[in-house]
mmCIF file of N, CA and C in Angstrom:
data_model
loop_
_atom_site.group_PDB
_atom_site.id
_atom_site.type_symbol
_atom_site.label_atom_id
_atom_site.label_comp_id
_atom_site.label_asym_id
_atom_site.label_seq_id
_atom_site.Cartn_x
_atom_site.Cartn_y
_atom_site.Cartn_z
ATOM 1 N N MET A 1 225.197 39.195 107.758
ATOM 2 C CA MET A 1 225.404 40.413 107.031
ATOM 3 C C MET A 1 224.719 40.068 105.592
ATOM 4 N N PHE A 2 224.022 41.218 105.146
ATOM 5 C CA PHE A 2 223.405 40.963 103.760
ATOM 6 C C PHE A 2 224.434 41.328 102.662
ATOM 7 N N HIS A 3 225.559 41.764 102.925
ATOM 8 C CA HIS A 3 226.520 42.218 101.922
ATOM 9 C C HIS A 3 227.822 41.685 102.107
ATOM 10 N N TYR A 4 228.782 41.786 101.021
ATOM 11 C CA TYR A 4 230.179 41.507 101.027
ATOM 12 C C TYR A 4 230.813 42.676 100.557
ATOM 13 N N THR A 5 231.622 43.253 101.328
ATOM 14 C CA THR A 5 232.333 44.571 100.926
ATOM 15 C C THR A 5 233.790 44.414 101.316
ATOM 16 N N VAL A 6 234.715 44.765 100.418
ATOM 17 C CA VAL A 6 236.067 44.877 100.846
ATOM 18 C C VAL A 6 236.727 46.189 100.493
ATOM 19 N N GLU A 7 237.903 46.517 101.030
ATOM 20 C CA GLU A 7 238.617 47.717 100.816
ATOM 21 C C GLU A 7 239.795 47.405 99.879
ATOM 22 N N THR A 8 240.156 48.409 99.109
ATOM 23 C CA THR A 8 241.230 48.277 98.203
ATOM 24 C C THR A 8 242.121 49.577 98.150
ATOM 25 N N THR A 9 243.373 49.458 97.895
ATOM 26 C CA THR A 9 244.303 50.652 97.649
ATOM 27 C C THR A 9 244.171 51.136 96.303
ATOM 28 N N LYS A 10 243.457 50.474 95.470
ATOM 29 C CA LYS A 10 243.242 51.010 94.010
ATOM 30 C C LYS A 10 242.400 52.257 94.044
ATOM 31 N N THR A 11 242.578 52.992 92.929
ATOM 32 C CA THR A 11 241.686 54.067 92.713
ATOM 33 C C THR A 11 240.311 53.595 92.284
ATOM 34 N N HIS A 12 239.362 54.435 92.329
ATOM 35 C CA HIS A 12 237.996 54.090 91.871
ATOM 36 C C HIS A 12 237.992 53.456 90.560
ATOM 37 N N GLU A 13 238.731 54.175 89.623
ATOM 38 C CA GLU A 13 238.715 53.809 88.252
ATOM 39 C C GLU A 13 239.564 52.411 88.032
ATOM 40 N N GLU A 14 240.652 52.297 88.773
ATOM 41 C CA GLU A 14 241.423 51.032 88.663
ATOM 42 C C GLU A 14 240.463 49.936 89.185
ATOM 43 N N ALA A 15 239.842 50.122 90.294
ATOM 44 C CA ALA A 15 238.927 49.046 90.846
ATOM 45 C C ALA A 15 237.844 48.648 89.906
ATOM 46 N N VAL A 16 237.143 49.622 89.285
ATOM 47 C CA VAL A 16 236.146 49.355 88.266
ATOM 48 C C VAL A 16 236.680 48.517 87.082
ATOM 49 N N GLU A 17 237.877 48.911 86.625
ATOM 50 C CA GLU A 17 238.403 48.198 85.551
ATOM 51 C C GLU A 17 238.896 46.793 86.013
ATOM 52 N N ALA A 18 239.453 46.630 87.111
ATOM 53 C CA ALA A 18 239.879 45.261 87.546
ATOM 54 C C ALA A 18 238.656 44.381 87.765
ATOM 55 N N LEU A 19 237.608 44.981 88.354
ATOM 56 C CA LEU A 19 236.349 44.186 88.562
ATOM 57 C C LEU A 19 235.708 43.738 87.301
ATOM 58 N N THR A 20 235.632 44.621 86.349
ATOM 59 C CA THR A 20 235.050 44.310 85.021
ATOM 60 C C THR A 20 235.784 43.108 84.397
ATOM 61 N N GLU A 21 237.131 43.310 84.394
ATOM 62 C CA GLU A 21 237.947 42.109 83.837
ATOM 63 C C GLU A 21 237.714 40.766 84.579
ATOM 64 N N ASN A 22 237.688 40.866 85.975
ATOM 65 C CA ASN A 22 237.521 39.614 86.616
ATOM 66 C C ASN A 22 236.118 39.003 86.414
ATOM 67 N N LEU A 23 235.121 39.878 86.283
ATOM 68 C CA LEU A 23 233.815 39.348 86.015
ATOM 69 C C LEU A 23 233.791 38.660 84.626
ATOM 70 N N LYS A 24 234.435 39.326 83.691
ATOM 71 C CA LYS A 24 234.461 38.627 82.291
ATOM 72 C C LYS A 24 234.999 37.327 82.347
ATOM 73 N N ALA A 25 236.139 37.114 83.084
ATOM 74 C CA ALA A 25 236.737 35.799 83.224
ATOM 75 C C ALA A 25 235.849 34.856 83.914
ATOM 76 N N GLU A 26 234.905 35.187 84.611
ATOM 77 C CA GLU A 26 233.970 34.284 85.324
ATOM 78 C C GLU A 26 232.637 34.265 84.481
ATOM 79 N N LYS A 27 232.601 34.890 83.287
ATOM 80 C CA LYS A 27 231.482 34.781 82.400
ATOM 81 C C LYS A 27 230.253 35.557 82.856
ATOM 82 N N PHE A 28 230.613 36.641 83.606
ATOM 83 C CA PHE A 28 229.639 37.614 83.970
ATOM 84 C C PHE A 28 229.893 38.945 83.223
ATOM 85 N N GLY A 29 228.923 39.346 82.403
ATOM 86 C CA GLY A 29 229.000 40.491 81.574
ATOM 87 C C GLY A 29 228.415 41.609 82.305
ATOM 88 N N VAL A 30 228.979 42.891 82.129
ATOM 89 C CA VAL A 30 228.426 44.084 82.694
ATOM 90 C C VAL A 30 227.411 44.644 81.650
ATOM 91 N N LEU A 31 226.243 44.544 82.138
ATOM 92 C CA LEU A 31 225.087 44.992 81.250
ATOM 93 C C LEU A 31 224.901 46.427 81.278
ATOM 94 N N TRP A 32 225.277 47.051 82.384
ATOM 95 C CA TRP A 32 224.970 48.501 82.571
ATOM 96 C C TRP A 32 225.819 48.989 83.707
ATOM 97 N N GLN A 33 226.343 50.261 83.447
ATOM 98 C CA GLN A 33 227.135 50.866 84.593
ATOM 99 C C GLN A 33 226.587 52.229 84.770
ATOM 100 N N LEU A 34 226.306 52.515 86.086
ATOM 101 C CA LEU A 34 225.658 53.787 86.464
ATOM 102 C C LEU A 34 226.664 54.505 87.377
ATOM 103 N N ASP A 35 227.016 55.777 86.851
ATOM 104 C CA ASP A 35 227.875 56.694 87.661
ATOM 105 C C ASP A 35 226.895 57.547 88.377
ATOM 106 N N MET A 36 226.693 57.227 89.618
ATOM 107 C CA MET A 36 225.745 57.926 90.533
ATOM 108 C C MET A 36 226.113 59.359 90.694
ATOM 109 N N GLN A 37 227.474 59.666 90.724
ATOM 110 C CA GLN A 37 227.789 61.132 91.004
ATOM 111 C C GLN A 37 227.399 61.941 89.769
ATOM 112 N N GLU A 38 227.672 61.354 88.702
ATOM 113 C CA GLU A 38 227.312 62.059 87.313
ATOM 114 C C GLU A 38 225.882 62.128 87.103
ATOM 115 N N LYS A 39 225.132 61.102 87.422
ATOM 116 C CA LYS A 39 223.699 61.082 87.254
ATOM 117 C C LYS A 39 222.942 62.015 88.162
ATOM 118 N N LEU A 40 223.355 62.058 89.390
ATOM 119 C CA LEU A 40 222.847 63.080 90.365
ATOM 120 C C LEU A 40 223.187 64.472 89.926
ATOM 121 N N ARG A 41 224.385 64.735 89.362
ATOM 122 C CA ARG A 41 224.756 65.984 88.853
ATOM 123 C C ARG A 41 223.966 66.488 87.763
ATOM 124 N N GLU A 42 223.650 65.533 86.910
ATOM 125 C CA GLU A 42 222.681 65.830 85.798
ATOM 126 C C GLU A 42 221.343 66.306 86.233
ATOM 127 N N LYS A 43 220.901 65.846 87.388
ATOM 128 C CA LYS A 43 219.690 66.123 87.940
ATOM 129 C C LYS A 43 219.730 67.318 88.895
ATOM 130 N N GLY A 44 220.859 68.029 88.978
ATOM 131 C CA GLY A 44 220.959 69.157 89.698
ATOM 132 C C GLY A 44 221.324 68.938 91.184
ATOM 133 N N VAL A 45 221.688 67.663 91.579
ATOM 134 C CA VAL A 45 222.032 67.391 92.962
ATOM 135 C C VAL A 45 223.519 67.035 93.017
ATOM 136 N N GLU A 46 224.118 67.869 94.012
ATOM 137 C CA GLU A 46 225.598 67.687 94.155
ATOM 138 C C GLU A 46 225.776 66.433 95.026
ATOM 139 N N PHE A 47 226.679 65.512 94.738
ATOM 140 C CA PHE A 47 227.083 64.340 95.344
ATOM 141 C C PHE A 47 228.533 64.110 95.272
ATOM 142 N N ASP A 48 229.229 64.240 96.351
ATOM 143 C CA ASP A 48 230.730 64.316 96.260
ATOM 144 C C ASP A 48 231.379 62.940 96.198
ATOM 145 N N MET A 49 230.605 61.957 96.350
ATOM 146 C CA MET A 49 231.145 60.585 96.463
ATOM 147 C C MET A 49 231.237 59.889 95.132
ATOM 148 N N SER A 50 232.520 59.339 94.826
ATOM 149 C CA SER A 50 232.591 58.572 93.532
ATOM 150 C C SER A 50 231.869 57.319 93.815
ATOM 151 N N TYR A 51 230.921 56.993 93.060
ATOM 152 C CA TYR A 51 230.024 55.831 93.257
ATOM 153 C C TYR A 51 229.542 55.190 91.880
ATOM 154 N N GLN A 52 230.044 53.984 91.634
ATOM 155 C CA GLN A 52 229.656 53.322 90.393
ATOM 156 C C GLN A 52 228.897 52.035 90.708
ATOM 157 N N ILE A 53 227.885 51.814 90.003
ATOM 158 C CA ILE A 53 227.035 50.554 90.234
ATOM 159 C C ILE A 53 227.118 49.792 88.910
ATOM 160 N N LEU A 54 227.592 48.554 88.923
ATOM 161 C CA LEU A 54 227.654 47.726 87.915
ATOM 162 C C LEU A 54 226.574 46.630 87.972
ATOM 163 N N GLU A 55 225.806 46.511 87.046
ATOM 164 C CA GLU A 55 224.725 45.480 86.889
ATOM 165 C C GLU A 55 225.334 44.369 85.999
ATOM 166 N N VAL A 56 225.439 43.177 86.530
ATOM 167 C CA VAL A 56 226.106 42.105 85.818
ATOM 168 C C VAL A 56 225.305 40.843 85.650
ATOM 169 N N CYS A 57 225.500 40.068 84.686
ATOM 170 C CA CYS A 57 224.695 38.854 84.434
ATOM 171 C C CYS A 57 225.577 37.808 83.768
ATOM 172 N N ASN A 58 225.311 36.528 84.253
ATOM 173 C CA ASN A 58 225.858 35.320 83.553
ATOM 174 C C ASN A 58 224.540 34.699 82.912
ATOM 175 N N PRO A 59 224.344 34.729 81.654
ATOM 176 C CA PRO A 59 223.158 34.288 81.093
ATOM 177 C C PRO A 59 222.760 32.813 81.378
ATOM 178 N N VAL A 60 223.728 32.025 81.538
ATOM 179 C CA VAL A 60 223.444 30.603 81.800
ATOM 180 C C VAL A 60 222.917 30.481 83.317
ATOM 181 N N GLU A 61 223.512 31.244 84.266
ATOM 182 C CA GLU A 61 222.982 31.209 85.561
ATOM 183 C C GLU A 61 221.648 31.828 85.664
ATOM 184 N N ALA A 62 221.384 32.971 84.911
ATOM 185 C CA ALA A 62 220.124 33.621 84.916
ATOM 186 C C ALA A 62 219.000 32.694 84.414
ATOM 187 N N LYS A 63 219.289 31.855 83.464
ATOM 188 C CA LYS A 63 218.333 30.880 82.931
ATOM 189 C C LYS A 63 217.965 29.846 84.010
ATOM 190 N N ARG A 64 219.061 29.439 84.667
ATOM 191 C CA ARG A 64 218.844 28.353 85.724
ATOM 192 C C ARG A 64 217.961 28.892 86.838
ATOM 193 N N VAL A 65 218.167 30.107 87.362
ATOM 194 C CA VAL A 65 217.318 30.545 88.448
ATOM 195 C C VAL A 65 215.992 30.910 88.036
ATOM 196 N N LEU A 66 215.868 31.457 86.827
ATOM 197 C CA LEU A 66 214.465 31.893 86.389
ATOM 198 C C LEU A 66 213.628 30.674 85.989
ATOM 199 N N SER A 67 214.333 29.605 85.575
ATOM 200 C CA SER A 67 213.613 28.389 85.276
ATOM 201 C C SER A 67 213.098 27.683 86.575
ATOM 202 N N GLU A 68 213.724 27.930 87.726
ATOM 203 C CA GLU A 68 213.386 27.352 88.903
ATOM 204 C C GLU A 68 212.246 28.197 89.543
ATOM 205 N N ASN A 69 212.368 29.589 89.446
ATOM 206 C CA ASN A 69 211.345 30.427 90.048
ATOM 207 C C ASN A 69 211.394 31.822 89.373
ATOM 208 N N ALA A 70 210.414 32.128 88.619
ATOM 209 C CA ALA A 70 210.367 33.425 87.900
ATOM 210 C C ALA A 70 210.465 34.647 88.803
ATOM 211 N N LEU A 71 210.127 34.570 90.059
ATOM 212 C CA LEU A 71 210.200 35.687 91.001
ATOM 213 C C LEU A 71 211.707 36.058 91.147
ATOM 214 N N ILE A 72 212.551 35.220 90.880
ATOM 215 C CA ILE A 72 214.020 35.560 91.110
ATOM 216 C C ILE A 72 214.461 36.672 90.216
ATOM 217 N N GLY A 73 213.752 36.898 89.166
ATOM 218 C CA GLY A 73 213.907 38.013 88.258
ATOM 219 C C GLY A 73 213.906 39.392 89.019
ATOM 220 N N TYR A 74 213.182 39.392 90.075
ATOM 221 C CA TYR A 74 213.159 40.630 90.926
ATOM 222 C C TYR A 74 214.522 40.904 91.387
ATOM 223 N N PHE A 75 215.440 39.965 91.505
ATOM 224 C CA PHE A 75 216.758 40.220 92.097
ATOM 225 C C PHE A 75 217.870 40.398 90.986
ATOM 226 N N LEU A 76 217.445 40.185 89.778
ATOM 227 C CA LEU A 76 218.381 40.254 88.703
ATOM 228 C C LEU A 76 218.420 41.594 87.937
ATOM 229 N N PRO A 77 219.453 42.057 87.337
ATOM 230 C CA PRO A 77 220.714 41.422 87.431
ATOM 231 C C PRO A 77 221.466 41.643 88.706
ATOM 232 N N CYS A 78 222.609 40.966 88.984
ATOM 233 C CA CYS A 78 223.252 41.139 90.147
ATOM 234 C C CYS A 78 223.994 42.525 90.152
ATOM 235 N N LYS A 79 223.953 43.203 91.286
ATOM 236 C CA LYS A 79 224.563 44.567 91.406
ATOM 237 C C LYS A 79 225.844 44.512 92.233
ATOM 238 N N LEU A 80 226.878 45.151 91.723
ATOM 239 C CA LEU A 80 228.116 45.339 92.396
ATOM 240 C C LEU A 80 228.297 46.833 92.461
ATOM 241 N N ALA A 81 228.961 47.367 93.506
ATOM 242 C CA ALA A 81 229.272 48.688 93.674
ATOM 243 C C ALA A 81 230.688 48.939 93.922
ATOM 244 N N VAL A 82 231.223 50.032 93.342
ATOM 245 C CA VAL A 82 232.607 50.582 93.570
ATOM 246 C C VAL A 82 232.368 51.945 94.073
ATOM 247 N N TYR A 83 232.922 52.325 95.175
ATOM 248 C CA TYR A 83 232.724 53.638 95.730
ATOM 249 C C TYR A 83 233.871 54.006 96.570
ATOM 250 N N VAL A 84 234.047 55.393 96.685
ATOM 251 C CA VAL A 84 235.007 55.967 97.622
ATOM 252 C C VAL A 84 234.394 56.544 98.798
ATOM 253 N N GLU A 85 234.773 56.015 99.898
ATOM 254 C CA GLU A 85 234.146 56.617 101.212
ATOM 255 C C GLU A 85 235.275 57.008 102.128
ATOM 256 N N ASN A 86 235.284 58.170 102.650
ATOM 257 C CA ASN A 86 236.390 58.658 103.525
ATOM 258 C C ASN A 86 237.732 58.347 103.030
ATOM 259 N N GLY A 87 237.899 58.568 101.579
ATOM 260 C CA GLY A 87 239.233 58.362 101.103
ATOM 261 C C GLY A 87 239.581 56.928 100.751
ATOM 262 N N THR A 88 238.717 55.926 101.100
ATOM 263 C CA THR A 88 238.995 54.563 100.817
ATOM 264 C C THR A 88 238.101 53.978 99.782
ATOM 265 N N THR A 89 238.682 53.309 98.781
ATOM 266 C CA THR A 89 237.913 52.693 97.706
ATOM 267 C C THR A 89 237.393 51.290 98.241
ATOM 268 N N ARG A 90 236.052 51.092 98.004
ATOM 269 C CA ARG A 90 235.381 49.972 98.386
ATOM 270 C C ARG A 90 234.737 49.256 97.267
ATOM 271 N N ILE A 91 234.681 47.891 97.322
ATOM 272 C CA ILE A 91 233.930 47.057 96.292
ATOM 273 C C ILE A 91 233.071 46.261 97.081
ATOM 274 N N GLY A 92 231.768 46.211 96.770
ATOM 275 C CA GLY A 92 230.821 45.484 97.429
ATOM 276 C C GLY A 92 229.617 44.997 96.659
ATOM 277 N N MET A 93 228.819 44.055 97.287
ATOM 278 C CA MET A 93 227.621 43.586 96.705
ATOM 279 C C MET A 93 226.717 43.080 97.657
ATOM 280 N N PRO A 94 225.424 42.892 97.411
ATOM 281 C CA PRO A 94 224.503 42.280 98.281
ATOM 282 C C PRO A 94 224.776 40.756 97.995
ATOM 283 N N LYS A 95 224.784 40.001 99.023
ATOM 284 C CA LYS A 95 224.970 38.467 98.946
ATOM 285 C C LYS A 95 223.837 37.861 98.263
ATOM 286 N N PRO A 96 224.040 37.086 97.218
ATOM 287 C CA PRO A 96 222.922 36.330 96.614
ATOM 288 C C PRO A 96 222.150 35.382 97.562
ATOM 289 N N THR A 97 222.934 34.883 98.524
ATOM 290 C CA THR A 97 222.322 33.861 99.424
ATOM 291 C C THR A 97 221.298 34.683 100.348
ATOM 292 N N ALA A 98 221.666 35.898 100.633
ATOM 293 C CA ALA A 98 220.827 36.734 101.512
ATOM 294 C C ALA A 98 219.463 36.972 100.870
ATOM 295 N N LEU A 99 219.566 37.378 99.555
ATOM 296 C CA LEU A 99 218.401 37.655 98.723
ATOM 297 C C LEU A 99 217.513 36.326 98.559
ATOM 298 N N ILE A 100 218.103 35.194 98.258
ATOM 299 C CA ILE A 100 217.432 33.987 97.941
ATOM 300 C C ILE A 100 216.733 33.447 99.315
ATOM 301 N N GLU A 101 217.285 33.780 100.477
ATOM 302 C CA GLU A 101 216.634 33.363 101.738
ATOM 303 C C GLU A 101 215.274 33.837 101.766
ATOM 304 N N LEU A 102 214.937 34.966 101.113
ATOM 305 C CA LEU A 102 213.551 35.511 101.132
ATOM 306 C C LEU A 102 212.634 34.519 100.421
ATOM 307 N N VAL A 103 213.107 33.704 99.550
ATOM 308 C CA VAL A 103 212.258 32.805 98.658
ATOM 309 C C VAL A 103 211.975 31.443 99.335
ATOM 310 N N GLU A 104 212.989 31.069 100.185
ATOM 311 C CA GLU A 104 212.826 29.877 100.900
ATOM 312 C C GLU A 104 212.748 28.608 100.014
ATOM 313 N N ASN A 105 213.829 28.462 99.143
ATOM 314 C CA ASN A 105 213.895 27.303 98.157
ATOM 315 C C ASN A 105 215.345 26.818 98.134
ATOM 316 N N GLU A 106 215.343 25.547 98.625
ATOM 317 C CA GLU A 106 216.803 24.962 98.780
ATOM 318 C C GLU A 106 217.592 24.751 97.526
ATOM 319 N N ALA A 107 216.782 24.419 96.414
ATOM 320 C CA ALA A 107 217.539 24.295 95.078
ATOM 321 C C ALA A 107 218.151 25.740 94.616
ATOM 322 N N LEU A 108 217.354 26.690 94.839
ATOM 323 C CA LEU A 108 217.737 28.043 94.520
ATOM 324 C C LEU A 108 219.045 28.450 95.468
ATOM 325 N N MET A 109 218.938 28.083 96.665
ATOM 326 C CA MET A 109 220.039 28.494 97.701
ATOM 327 C C MET A 109 221.273 27.879 97.260
ATOM 328 N N SER A 110 221.272 26.631 96.762
ATOM 329 C CA SER A 110 222.438 26.085 96.279
ATOM 330 C C SER A 110 222.991 26.731 95.116
ATOM 331 N N ILE A 111 222.266 27.132 94.223
ATOM 332 C CA ILE A 111 222.657 28.069 93.068
ATOM 333 C C ILE A 111 223.095 29.351 93.465
ATOM 334 N N ALA A 112 222.511 30.021 94.321
ATOM 335 C CA ALA A 112 222.893 31.290 94.847
ATOM 336 C C ALA A 112 224.183 31.213 95.608
ATOM 337 N N SER A 113 224.433 30.178 96.338
ATOM 338 C CA SER A 113 225.731 29.983 97.088
ATOM 339 C C SER A 113 226.877 29.939 96.078
ATOM 340 N N ASP A 114 226.670 29.177 95.038
ATOM 341 C CA ASP A 114 227.743 29.043 94.088
ATOM 342 C C ASP A 114 228.018 30.271 93.305
ATOM 343 N N ILE A 115 226.940 31.004 92.846
ATOM 344 C CA ILE A 115 227.082 32.496 92.280
ATOM 345 C C ILE A 115 227.812 33.328 93.329
ATOM 346 N N GLU A 116 227.375 33.297 94.505
ATOM 347 C CA GLU A 116 227.950 34.223 95.519
ATOM 348 C C GLU A 116 229.607 33.913 95.691
ATOM 349 N N LYS A 117 229.860 32.625 95.685
ATOM 350 C CA LYS A 117 231.335 32.324 95.723
ATOM 351 C C LYS A 117 232.080 32.910 94.547
ATOM 352 N N ARG A 118 231.463 32.774 93.406
ATOM 353 C CA ARG A 118 232.174 33.209 92.059
ATOM 354 C C ARG A 118 232.259 34.699 92.117
ATOM 355 N N LEU A 119 231.261 35.400 92.516
ATOM 356 C CA LEU A 119 231.265 36.930 92.535
ATOM 357 C C LEU A 119 232.149 37.412 93.648
ATOM 358 N N THR A 120 232.179 36.748 94.794
ATOM 359 C CA THR A 120 233.132 37.109 95.800
ATOM 360 C C THR A 120 234.561 36.951 95.343
ATOM 361 N N ALA A 121 234.799 35.893 94.712
ATOM 362 C CA ALA A 121 236.095 35.648 94.131
ATOM 363 C C ALA A 121 236.569 36.776 93.120
ATOM 364 N N CYS A 122 235.630 37.248 92.363
ATOM 365 C CA CYS A 122 235.943 38.303 91.424
ATOM 366 C C CYS A 122 236.190 39.573 92.177
ATOM 367 N N VAL A 123 235.428 39.860 93.246
ATOM 368 C CA VAL A 123 235.679 41.104 94.097
ATOM 369 C C VAL A 123 237.100 40.952 94.741
ATOM 370 N N ASP A 124 237.404 39.761 95.237
ATOM 371 C CA ASP A 124 238.689 39.626 95.961
ATOM 372 C C ASP A 124 239.796 39.702 95.034
ATOM 373 N N LYS A 125 239.748 39.224 93.862
ATOM 374 C CA LYS A 125 240.830 39.384 92.831
ATOM 375 C C LYS A 125 240.917 40.865 92.388
ATOM 376 N N SER A 126 239.938 41.609 92.544
ATOM 377 C CA SER A 126 240.004 42.982 92.109
ATOM 378 C C SER A 126 240.669 43.947 93.040
ATOM 379 N N VAL A 127 240.934 43.419 94.341
ATOM 380 C CA VAL A 127 241.523 44.213 95.336
ATOM 381 C C VAL A 127 243.040 44.510 95.009
#
């Protein structure tokens, strides 16, 4: 699987708040938050799904991977999504290891694996 996704009984807003706090504890800051429902509405497109995209970054880790291979910037910042589908709130992300596999670099895979474990833990704590 290219992604890690879990379900929660929290509301969309509660899940976003919990995820943001758990990311901060792991030194990942939210650089940007996109409310897809609102953005599409601004463009005249009705979209009934609550869908929030958080772009997050840990500056120390970003420096590590970019120093190893500048192409990794194509995958940054990390994206996490919180959305409601069929009445169920979900939190998910693309797996950093799945993205790094495309580069075929063992040193980067080790870093990606560590970041993935940390982000997955943040997601799990947010449930």
